[in-house]
Amino acid sequence: MSTSARFDRGHTDDLMSFLAASPSPYHAVANAAERLEKAGFRQVLETDAWDGSAGGRFVLRGGAIVAWFVPEGASPHTPFRIVGAHTDSPNLRVKPLPDTGALGWRQIAVEIYGGTLLNTWLDRDLGLAGRITLRDGSHRLVNVDRALLRVPQLAVHLDRSVNTDGLKLDRQRHMQPIWGLGEPEEGDLIRFVAEEAGVPAEDVTGWDLMPHAIEPPAYLGRDRELVAGPRMDNLLSVHAATAALVAVATGSGGTGGAEGAHPPDGPDGAAPADGSGTPLPYIPVLAAFDHEENGSQSDTGADGPLLGTVLERSVLSRGGTYEDRARAFAGTICLSSDTGHAVHPNYAERHDPTHQPCVNGGPILKVNVNMRYATDGSGRSVFAAACEKAGVPWQSFVSNNAMPCGTTIGPITAARHGIRTVDIGVAILSMHSARELCGADDPYLLANALVAFLEG
């Protein structure tokens, strides 16, 4: 049964705005940072010395952000409560020499990023977004959010077997978008992007650019109980975690700030869920990494040192020792929040017959005994307690034994830092498509569960 009658859609409306404004990981972390700053958080540079005073802080590195809130009276060995997520999504990425084409068509050379469903990028109006790097080492965000590119599909008249034998796409030959007519000209795309960014083309020495579908997120269904949109895997979790961290920080009696920074119309106000107003027993943390979709092995990925460095520096800045760091890490828990698979009505045999999560049924607990997910019985207890405290229903997910199981940043975080980790998320359809589908109430339910978890 849909929960849509019980909840206002303010949080989901805000999620849709966040998705539309975040066509690249760099835009996603910039938007998360803006929300944190409005709530009283301040950015700290990794090259600066850090102080250990109470309040909210965040670090930006490329397409990753780590934010934390130190409550009044926190000791050097106060443990952390972390919500982990990732900012990247499977898509197309512009190559170093982008200008190509043939037979009178100007095209853009792209590489395939992550495990994207290639056919979902066909015949879509695409914009172009990301960041450019200037000669002085600074970065500029770019978002050409209009119909600029298109990957045209071959007409059925020229592939009569496509509807019987299936569509076969060559990643190199068939996925290069067109963006005009004429002969390709070296430097043409970057000159165009520089003009859009308002900088001289000769100052642009590097770029991280990617096409994106320009169709905005939208409610779907007779009763608008579904949401279709891009990059839900995994900006849905980034958005919920940012909202939850702001809610906890601004409701804890600390030095957080802006009114109304909690998830719109959802979690009940910004006060602690137990209504006690007592100081937080943990340091709440948001860790949103890049490059999860291709293995997390980068300086901004979960398999890199970023999270561990930030947590350790937080301990040391509060006068802590190695012993304090060990004590803090031993008491720390991470919820790795990523989207998972809702049961598909057209492919029910692909799912486990006794574990079939439904949309709008609340967040899912992901379990895999081979540790493709990091959840164990102890982690299940932590998640169940948070959902119970928040009054949020939840579901269990395991893969069909005949189907390979995906993975997340959860096992990486657990193994790299020795932190107890639990894998959770929201059940969706069309994962890794250019346009995914979720229940309209599940983002709100996830955010409430994350608030209760961060408050401990």
Tab-separated table of C-alpha atoms in Angstrom:
chain	number	residue	atom	x	y	z
A	1	MET	CA	0.000	0.000	0.000
A	2	SER	CA	1.364	3.425	-0.911
A	3	THR	CA	2.222	5.769	1.946
A	4	SER	CA	1.575	8.806	-0.243
A	5	ALA	CA	-1.552	9.817	1.659
A	6	ARG	CA	0.440	10.176	4.883
A	7	PHE	CA	3.239	12.463	3.789
A	8	ASP	CA	3.629	15.828	2.233
A	9	ARG	CA	5.972	15.729	-0.750
A	10	GLY	CA	8.186	18.643	0.270
A	11	HIS	CA	11.285	16.497	0.720
A	12	THR	CA	10.778	14.755	-2.617
A	13	ASP	CA	10.155	18.076	-4.379
A	14	ASP	CA	13.482	19.241	-2.962
A	15	LEU	CA	15.193	16.038	-4.111
A	16	MET	CA	13.946	16.626	-7.638
A	17	SER	CA	15.405	20.136	-7.592
A	18	PHE	CA	18.704	18.723	-6.288
A	19	LEU	CA	18.851	16.112	-9.064
A	20	ALA	CA	18.165	18.692	-11.763
A	21	ALA	CA	20.829	21.044	-10.376
A	22	SER	CA	23.475	18.305	-10.085
A	23	PRO	CA	24.333	16.995	-13.577
A	24	SER	CA	27.867	16.030	-12.470
A	25	PRO	CA	29.576	14.962	-9.218
A	26	TYR	CA	31.166	18.415	-9.033
A	27	HIS	CA	27.777	20.123	-9.128
A	28	ALA	CA	26.421	17.668	-6.552
A	29	VAL	CA	29.098	18.468	-3.961
A	30	ALA	CA	28.781	22.206	-4.665
A	31	ASN	CA	25.035	22.023	-4.032
A	32	ALA	CA	25.507	19.953	-0.872
A	33	ALA	CA	28.114	22.432	0.358
A	34	GLU	CA	25.778	25.357	-0.270
A	35	ARG	CA	23.092	23.712	1.867
A	36	LEU	CA	25.590	23.035	4.640
A	37	GLU	CA	26.873	26.599	4.599
A	38	LYS	CA	23.318	27.907	4.986
A	39	ALA	CA	23.055	25.734	8.098
A	40	GLY	CA	26.202	27.237	9.637
A	41	PHE	CA	28.820	24.753	8.444
A	42	ARG	CA	32.073	26.173	7.142
A	43	GLN	CA	34.544	24.828	4.629
A	44	VAL	CA	38.029	23.938	5.850
A	45	LEU	CA	40.977	23.438	3.533
A	46	GLU	CA	43.080	20.311	3.789
A	47	THR	CA	46.216	22.459	3.536
A	48	ASP	CA	45.263	24.535	6.598
A	49	ALA	CA	45.574	23.712	10.288
A	50	TRP	CA	42.277	22.626	11.848
A	51	ASP	CA	40.887	23.607	15.225
A	52	GLY	CA	38.798	21.291	17.363
A	53	SER	CA	36.050	23.683	18.407
A	54	ALA	CA	32.385	22.744	18.251
A	55	GLY	CA	30.427	23.293	15.048
A	56	GLY	CA	29.988	22.050	11.514
A	57	ARG	CA	32.756	21.747	8.944
A	58	PHE	CA	33.222	20.210	5.528
A	59	VAL	CA	36.039	19.333	3.144
A	60	LEU	CA	35.668	19.411	-0.637
A	61	ARG	CA	37.938	17.407	-2.896
A	62	GLY	CA	36.946	17.096	-6.547
A	63	GLY	CA	33.639	15.250	-6.703
A	64	ALA	CA	33.722	14.243	-3.026
A	65	ILE	CA	32.613	15.926	0.181
A	66	VAL	CA	33.096	14.959	3.832
A	67	ALA	CA	31.136	16.998	6.397
A	68	TRP	CA	30.924	16.590	10.166
A	69	PHE	CA	29.411	18.310	13.185
A	70	VAL	CA	31.260	18.449	16.506
A	71	PRO	CA	28.757	18.928	19.361
A	72	GLU	CA	29.577	20.935	22.453
A	73	GLY	CA	31.514	18.854	24.967
A	74	ALA	CA	32.690	16.212	22.492
A	75	SER	CA	35.805	14.418	23.737
A	76	PRO	CA	38.735	13.410	21.536
A	77	HIS	CA	37.530	9.792	21.666
A	78	THR	CA	33.860	10.530	20.858
A	79	PRO	CA	32.876	8.018	18.149
A	80	PHE	CA	31.442	8.957	14.778
A	81	ARG	CA	28.167	8.081	13.106
A	82	ILE	CA	28.727	8.174	9.353
A	83	VAL	CA	26.364	8.121	6.404
A	84	GLY	CA	28.325	7.118	3.305
A	85	ALA	CA	27.140	7.661	-0.277
A	86	HIS	CA	28.557	8.422	-3.709
A	87	THR	CA	28.153	11.318	-6.113
A	88	ASP	CA	28.927	9.654	-9.446
A	89	SER	CA	26.526	7.864	-11.787
A	90	PRO	CA	27.151	5.682	-14.860
A	91	ASN	CA	27.235	7.870	-17.955
A	92	LEU	CA	29.298	9.066	-20.904
A	93	ARG	CA	32.494	11.093	-20.378
A	94	VAL	CA	34.255	13.382	-22.879
A	95	LYS	CA	37.652	12.147	-24.090
A	96	PRO	CA	40.886	14.220	-24.016
A	97	LEU	CA	40.650	14.828	-27.790
A	98	PRO	CA	36.901	15.338	-28.118
A	99	ASP	CA	36.453	16.680	-31.629
A	100	THR	CA	35.578	13.948	-34.091
A	101	GLY	CA	33.020	13.136	-36.786
A	102	ALA	CA	32.433	11.585	-40.178
A	103	LEU	CA	30.447	12.019	-43.390
A	104	GLY	CA	29.457	15.599	-42.690
A	105	TRP	CA	28.500	15.057	-39.046
A	106	ARG	CA	30.381	16.727	-36.190
A	107	GLN	CA	30.579	14.453	-33.153
A	108	ILE	CA	32.044	14.332	-29.641
A	109	ALA	CA	34.347	11.479	-28.644
A	110	VAL	CA	33.195	9.914	-25.381
A	111	GLU	CA	34.238	7.093	-23.089
A	112	ILE	CA	31.778	4.862	-21.228
A	113	TYR	CA	31.870	5.476	-17.465
A	114	GLY	CA	30.714	2.681	-15.176
A	115	GLY	CA	28.095	0.059	-15.955
A	116	THR	CA	25.593	2.262	-17.722
A	117	LEU	CA	22.645	0.882	-19.697
A	118	LEU	CA	23.851	2.062	-23.088
A	119	ASN	CA	20.484	1.920	-24.858
A	120	THR	CA	18.996	4.457	-22.414
A	121	TRP	CA	21.308	7.130	-23.835
A	122	LEU	CA	19.985	6.726	-27.360
A	123	ASP	CA	17.726	9.362	-28.931
A	124	ARG	CA	17.769	11.614	-25.855
A	125	ASP	CA	18.373	15.347	-25.896
A	126	LEU	CA	21.612	15.763	-23.979
A	127	GLY	CA	23.302	18.713	-22.335
A	128	LEU	CA	26.931	18.904	-21.219
A	129	ALA	CA	28.217	19.536	-17.699
A	130	GLY	CA	31.214	19.132	-15.426
A	131	ARG	CA	34.209	21.253	-14.634
A	132	ILE	CA	37.059	22.884	-16.503
A	133	THR	CA	40.505	23.521	-15.063
A	134	LEU	CA	42.228	26.822	-15.832
A	135	ARG	CA	45.879	27.567	-16.318
A	136	ASP	CA	46.220	28.865	-12.748
A	137	GLY	CA	44.881	25.566	-11.344
A	138	SER	CA	41.426	26.878	-10.450
A	139	HIS	CA	38.203	25.174	-11.502
A	140	ARG	CA	34.963	26.415	-13.029
A	141	LEU	CA	31.700	24.504	-13.071
A	142	VAL	CA	29.977	24.293	-16.454
A	143	ASN	CA	26.379	23.310	-17.172
A	144	VAL	CA	25.017	23.596	-20.693
A	145	ASP	CA	21.501	22.530	-19.757
A	146	ARG	CA	19.892	22.576	-23.180
A	147	ALA	CA	19.619	20.237	-26.163
A	148	LEU	CA	23.197	20.125	-27.447
A	149	LEU	CA	24.033	16.468	-28.136
A	150	ARG	CA	22.259	13.313	-29.281
A	151	VAL	CA	23.246	9.675	-29.815
A	152	PRO	CA	20.990	8.657	-32.724
A	153	GLN	CA	19.772	5.075	-32.959
A	154	LEU	CA	19.844	3.214	-36.253
A	155	ALA	CA	16.439	3.139	-37.973
A	156	VAL	CA	14.581	-0.179	-37.826
A	157	HIS	CA	14.602	-0.299	-41.652
A	158	LEU	CA	18.394	-0.720	-41.481
A	159	ASP	CA	18.310	-3.299	-38.668
A	160	ARG	CA	15.268	-5.503	-39.243
A	161	SER	CA	16.285	-7.956	-36.504
A	162	VAL	CA	16.525	-5.407	-33.681
A	163	ASN	CA	13.133	-6.311	-32.203
A	164	THR	CA	13.693	-10.064	-32.422
A	165	ASP	CA	17.413	-10.578	-31.816
A	166	GLY	CA	17.921	-7.596	-29.529
A	167	LEU	CA	19.833	-4.351	-29.809
A	168	LYS	CA	23.602	-4.792	-30.045
A	169	LEU	CA	25.681	-1.685	-29.370
A	170	ASP	CA	29.412	-1.353	-29.912
A	171	ARG	CA	30.745	0.881	-27.141
A	172	GLN	CA	33.277	2.529	-29.453
A	173	ARG	CA	31.382	2.883	-32.750
A	174	HIS	CA	27.773	3.444	-31.715
A	175	MET	CA	27.864	5.767	-28.688
A	176	GLN	CA	29.512	8.935	-30.058
A	177	PRO	CA	27.015	11.857	-29.862
A	178	ILE	CA	26.450	14.259	-32.740
A	179	TRP	CA	26.366	17.992	-32.090
A	180	GLY	CA	26.315	19.590	-35.498
A	181	LEU	CA	27.122	19.485	-39.196
A	182	GLY	CA	30.390	20.001	-41.001
A	183	GLU	CA	33.962	18.841	-40.608
A	184	PRO	CA	35.371	18.353	-37.095
A	185	GLU	CA	37.737	21.087	-35.988
A	186	GLU	CA	40.338	20.556	-33.281
A	187	GLY	CA	39.586	22.580	-30.142
A	188	ASP	CA	36.021	23.363	-31.204
A	189	LEU	CA	34.259	21.816	-28.200
A	190	ILE	CA	36.536	23.391	-25.619
A	191	ARG	CA	36.214	26.803	-27.277
A	192	PHE	CA	32.443	26.400	-27.010
A	193	VAL	CA	32.619	25.301	-23.362
A	194	ALA	CA	34.982	28.153	-22.482
A	195	GLU	CA	32.579	30.646	-24.017
A	196	GLU	CA	29.720	29.146	-21.980
A	197	ALA	CA	31.852	29.499	-18.838
A	198	GLY	CA	32.910	33.046	-19.674
A	199	VAL	CA	36.645	32.359	-19.796
A	200	PRO	CA	39.219	32.584	-22.609
A	201	ALA	CA	39.631	29.248	-24.379
A	202	GLU	CA	43.417	29.477	-24.134
A	203	ASP	CA	43.122	29.465	-20.327
A	204	VAL	CA	41.407	26.063	-20.285
A	205	THR	CA	44.054	23.373	-19.777
A	206	GLY	CA	41.943	20.497	-18.460
A	207	TRP	CA	38.349	19.277	-18.341
A	208	ASP	CA	36.084	16.672	-16.778
A	209	LEU	CA	32.921	16.870	-18.853
A	210	MET	CA	29.943	14.569	-19.323
A	211	PRO	CA	26.681	14.596	-21.265
A	212	HIS	CA	23.453	14.508	-19.253
A	213	ALA	CA	19.796	14.024	-20.139
A	214	ILE	CA	18.077	17.406	-19.915
A	215	GLU	CA	14.557	16.099	-19.244
A	216	PRO	CA	13.755	17.195	-15.668
A	217	PRO	CA	12.648	14.819	-12.895
A	218	ALA	CA	8.899	14.290	-12.764
A	219	TYR	CA	6.190	12.610	-10.732
A	220	LEU	CA	4.731	9.603	-12.501
A	221	GLY	CA	1.645	7.447	-12.174
A	222	ARG	CA	-2.084	7.914	-11.699
A	223	ASP	CA	-1.618	9.121	-8.124
A	224	ARG	CA	1.864	10.592	-8.634
A	225	GLU	CA	3.257	7.973	-6.260
A	226	LEU	CA	6.424	7.467	-8.342
A	227	VAL	CA	9.307	9.711	-9.384
A	228	ALA	CA	11.299	9.379	-12.610
A	229	GLY	CA	14.606	11.163	-12.863
A	230	PRO	CA	18.343	10.975	-13.519
A	231	ARG	CA	21.206	10.062	-11.184
A	232	MET	CA	19.071	8.691	-8.330
A	233	ASP	CA	21.915	6.204	-7.997
A	234	ASN	CA	23.177	7.754	-5.893
A	235	LEU	CA	22.275	11.425	-5.483
A	236	LEU	CA	19.080	10.322	-3.755
A	237	SER	CA	21.261	9.195	-0.834
A	238	VAL	CA	23.547	12.241	-1.022
A	239	HIS	CA	20.522	14.524	-0.780
A	240	ALA	CA	18.948	12.571	2.109
A	241	ALA	CA	22.234	12.419	4.026
A	242	THR	CA	22.865	16.147	3.596
A	243	ALA	CA	19.359	16.960	4.808
A	244	ALA	CA	19.734	14.590	7.758
A	245	LEU	CA	23.101	16.024	8.825
A	246	VAL	CA	21.694	19.554	8.698
A	247	ALA	CA	18.645	18.474	10.714
A	248	VAL	CA	20.787	16.868	13.420
A	249	ALA	CA	23.274	19.744	13.574
A	250	THR	CA	20.688	22.508	13.751
A	251	GLY	CA	18.570	20.638	16.291
A	252	SER	CA	21.314	19.635	18.686
A	253	GLY	CA	21.811	22.919	20.513
A	254	GLY	CA	25.191	23.382	18.842
A	255	THR	CA	26.460	26.142	16.590
A	256	GLY	CA	24.753	25.010	13.397
A	257	GLY	CA	22.468	27.621	11.931
A	258	ALA	CA	19.827	28.200	9.341
A	259	GLU	CA	16.182	27.742	10.165
A	260	GLY	CA	14.348	25.232	8.050
A	261	ALA	CA	17.506	23.379	7.043
A	262	HIS	CA	15.992	20.011	7.912
A	263	PRO	CA	14.371	17.992	5.119
A	264	PRO	CA	11.351	20.022	3.966
A	265	ASP	CA	8.265	18.744	5.792
A	266	GLY	CA	10.167	15.884	7.016
A	267	PRO	CA	11.916	14.695	9.798
A	268	ASP	CA	9.725	16.249	12.444
A	269	GLY	CA	11.481	19.540	12.967
A	270	ALA	CA	15.207	19.765	13.531
A	271	ALA	CA	15.202	18.658	17.150
A	272	PRO	CA	16.587	15.288	18.232
A	273	ALA	CA	14.119	12.523	17.426
A	274	ASP	CA	13.768	11.555	21.063
A	275	GLY	CA	12.783	15.136	21.901
A	276	SER	CA	15.235	15.254	24.777
A	277	GLY	CA	17.401	18.119	23.589
A	278	THR	CA	20.405	16.309	25.125
A	279	PRO	CA	23.839	16.635	23.516
A	280	LEU	CA	24.657	14.259	20.703
A	281	PRO	CA	26.568	11.155	21.881
A	282	TYR	CA	28.262	10.848	18.477
A	283	ILE	CA	29.859	13.104	15.882
A	284	PRO	CA	27.567	12.890	12.823
A	285	VAL	CA	29.353	12.664	9.478
A	286	LEU	CA	28.407	12.786	5.794
A	287	ALA	CA	30.901	11.117	3.426
A	288	ALA	CA	29.935	11.339	-0.253
A	289	PHE	CA	32.612	9.844	-2.507
A	290	ASP	CA	33.279	9.895	-6.234
A	291	HIS	CA	34.155	6.934	-8.497
A	292	GLU	CA	32.036	4.271	-6.790
A	293	GLU	CA	30.759	3.154	-10.170
A	294	ASN	CA	34.226	2.087	-11.332
A	295	GLY	CA	35.748	0.632	-8.172
A	296	SER	CA	36.292	3.572	-5.763
A	297	GLN	CA	40.072	3.540	-6.290
A	298	SER	CA	40.992	7.210	-6.472
A	299	ASP	CA	41.912	10.045	-4.133
A	300	THR	CA	38.207	10.951	-3.981
A	301	GLY	CA	36.902	7.377	-3.851
A	302	ALA	CA	35.926	5.307	-0.829
A	303	ASP	CA	39.048	3.163	-1.290
A	304	GLY	CA	41.213	6.259	-0.945
A	305	PRO	CA	42.433	7.867	2.294
A	306	LEU	CA	40.046	10.844	2.387
A	307	LEU	CA	37.562	9.677	5.035
A	308	GLY	CA	40.186	8.193	7.343
A	309	THR	CA	42.315	11.321	7.109
A	310	VAL	CA	39.398	13.610	7.935
A	311	LEU	CA	38.268	11.524	10.916
A	312	GLU	CA	41.783	11.235	12.290
A	313	ARG	CA	42.448	14.965	11.922
A	314	SER	CA	39.167	15.656	13.721
A	315	VAL	CA	40.346	13.537	16.643
A	316	LEU	CA	43.789	15.144	16.729
A	317	SER	CA	42.419	18.687	16.408
A	318	ARG	CA	40.484	18.071	19.633
A	319	GLY	CA	43.719	17.198	21.437
A	320	GLY	CA	43.429	13.468	20.848
A	321	THR	CA	46.137	10.819	20.729
A	322	TYR	CA	46.476	7.583	18.766
A	323	GLU	CA	44.688	5.893	21.658
A	324	ASP	CA	41.786	8.332	21.315
A	325	ARG	CA	41.665	7.679	17.587
A	326	ALA	CA	41.526	3.926	18.160
A	327	ARG	CA	38.755	4.332	20.732
A	328	ALA	CA	36.739	6.632	18.460
A	329	PHE	CA	37.023	4.291	15.471
A	330	ALA	CA	36.110	1.266	17.596
A	331	GLY	CA	32.801	2.901	18.526
A	332	THR	CA	32.056	4.274	15.050
A	333	ILE	CA	29.284	2.966	12.801
A	334	CYS	CA	28.733	3.739	9.108
A	335	LEU	CA	25.515	3.401	7.128
A	336	SER	CA	26.492	2.926	3.486
A	337	SER	CA	23.433	4.304	1.706
A	338	ASP	CA	23.015	3.387	-1.958
A	339	THR	CA	20.085	2.476	-4.167
A	340	GLY	CA	19.025	-1.157	-4.493
A	341	HIS	CA	16.698	-3.228	-6.644
A	342	ALA	CA	12.937	-3.090	-6.205
A	343	VAL	CA	11.149	-6.188	-7.447
A	344	HIS	CA	10.491	-5.783	-11.174
A	345	PRO	CA	6.983	-6.842	-12.264
A	346	ASN	CA	8.194	-7.952	-15.712
A	347	TYR	CA	11.213	-9.904	-14.442
A	348	ALA	CA	10.132	-11.338	-11.098
A	349	GLU	CA	12.221	-14.485	-11.697
A	350	ARG	CA	15.413	-12.385	-11.456
A	351	HIS	CA	14.714	-11.598	-7.801
A	352	ASP	CA	14.901	-13.733	-4.672
A	353	PRO	CA	11.425	-15.240	-4.251
A	354	THR	CA	11.235	-14.475	-0.516
A	355	HIS	CA	12.891	-11.014	-0.538
A	356	GLN	CA	11.080	-8.667	-2.906
A	357	PRO	CA	11.336	-5.031	-1.792
A	358	CYS	CA	8.637	-2.714	-3.093
A	359	VAL	CA	8.805	1.010	-3.755
A	360	ASN	CA	7.284	3.209	-1.045
A	361	GLY	CA	7.858	0.380	1.425
A	362	GLY	CA	10.653	2.188	3.215
A	363	PRO	CA	14.453	1.851	2.984
A	364	ILE	CA	16.050	-1.525	2.408
A	365	LEU	CA	18.674	-3.391	4.405
A	366	LYS	CA	21.122	-5.060	1.990
A	367	VAL	CA	22.556	-8.427	2.983
A	368	ASN	CA	25.089	-10.689	1.265
A	369	VAL	CA	26.866	-13.389	3.263
A	370	ASN	CA	29.892	-13.156	0.944
A	371	MET	CA	30.345	-9.555	2.072
A	372	ARG	CA	29.484	-7.859	-1.186
A	373	TYR	CA	27.429	-5.851	1.301
A	374	ALA	CA	28.916	-5.233	4.739
A	375	THR	CA	25.764	-5.905	6.793
A	376	ASP	CA	25.770	-8.525	9.551
A	377	GLY	CA	23.320	-9.286	12.356
A	378	SER	CA	24.785	-6.576	14.567
A	379	GLY	CA	24.382	-4.028	11.785
A	380	ARG	CA	20.823	-5.138	11.196
A	381	SER	CA	20.096	-4.325	14.837
A	382	VAL	CA	21.498	-0.799	14.458
A	383	PHE	CA	19.434	-0.098	11.368
A	384	ALA	CA	16.267	-1.584	12.850
A	385	ALA	CA	16.667	0.587	15.949
A	386	ALA	CA	17.050	3.753	13.846
A	387	CYS	CA	13.957	2.944	11.774
A	388	GLU	CA	11.945	2.111	14.877
A	389	LYS	CA	12.982	5.367	16.508
A	390	ALA	CA	11.966	7.316	13.395
A	391	GLY	CA	8.739	5.381	12.888
A	392	VAL	CA	9.906	4.300	9.442
A	393	PRO	CA	9.060	0.921	7.829
A	394	TRP	CA	11.969	-0.990	6.319
A	395	GLN	CA	12.600	-4.021	4.096
A	396	SER	CA	15.304	-6.628	3.512
A	397	PHE	CA	17.109	-7.260	0.243
A	398	VAL	CA	19.224	-10.217	-0.863
A	399	SER	CA	20.098	-11.230	-4.400
A	400	ASN	CA	18.783	-14.307	-6.138
A	401	ASN	CA	21.451	-17.010	-5.685
A	402	ALA	CA	21.622	-17.441	-9.458
A	403	MET	CA	22.382	-13.742	-10.014
A	404	PRO	CA	25.746	-12.068	-9.317
A	405	CYS	CA	25.468	-9.572	-6.472
A	406	GLY	CA	26.547	-5.978	-6.858
A	407	THR	CA	28.513	-4.131	-4.204
A	408	THR	CA	28.883	-0.676	-2.671
A	409	ILE	CA	31.271	1.476	-0.680
A	410	GLY	CA	30.192	-0.478	2.432
A	411	PRO	CA	32.701	-3.365	2.345
A	412	ILE	CA	35.471	-0.976	1.262
A	413	THR	CA	34.771	1.356	4.194
A	414	ALA	CA	34.615	-1.519	6.662
A	415	ALA	CA	37.847	-3.112	5.467
A	416	ARG	CA	39.881	0.059	4.979
A	417	HIS	CA	39.039	1.757	8.274
A	418	GLY	CA	37.973	-1.106	10.543
A	419	ILE	CA	34.599	0.581	10.997
A	420	ARG	CA	31.403	-1.379	11.548
A	421	THR	CA	29.356	-0.779	8.403
A	422	VAL	CA	25.771	-1.496	7.360
A	423	ASP	CA	24.544	-1.390	3.755
A	424	ILE	CA	21.138	0.193	3.194
A	425	GLY	CA	19.347	2.261	0.561
A	426	VAL	CA	16.166	2.906	-1.378
A	427	ALA	CA	14.664	0.343	-3.765
A	428	ILE	CA	14.375	1.593	-7.358
A	429	LEU	CA	13.773	0.325	-10.886
A	430	SER	CA	15.891	1.024	-13.993
A	431	MET	CA	19.135	1.244	-12.015
A	432	HIS	CA	22.024	2.592	-14.131
A	433	SER	CA	19.613	3.932	-16.729
A	434	ALA	CA	19.879	7.535	-17.865
A	435	ARG	CA	16.506	7.902	-16.107
A	436	GLU	CA	15.632	5.840	-13.026
A	437	LEU	CA	12.400	5.251	-11.072
A	438	CYS	CA	11.689	5.343	-7.330
A	439	GLY	CA	8.731	5.649	-4.985
A	440	ALA	CA	7.817	9.235	-4.159
A	441	ASP	CA	7.762	8.591	-0.393
A	442	ASP	CA	10.937	6.542	-0.002
A	443	PRO	CA	13.386	9.504	-0.101
A	444	TYR	CA	11.508	11.096	2.813
A	445	LEU	CA	11.483	7.819	4.754
A	446	LEU	CA	15.217	7.349	4.182
A	447	ALA	CA	16.001	10.872	5.418
A	448	ASN	CA	14.013	10.270	8.616
A	449	ALA	CA	15.842	7.004	9.275
A	450	LEU	CA	19.203	8.743	8.721
A	451	VAL	CA	18.319	11.481	11.222
A	452	ALA	CA	17.506	8.875	13.872
A	453	PHE	CA	20.756	7.004	13.108
A	454	LEU	CA	22.962	10.121	13.257
A	455	GLU	CA	21.434	11.139	16.575
A	456	GLY	CA	22.172	7.712	18.011
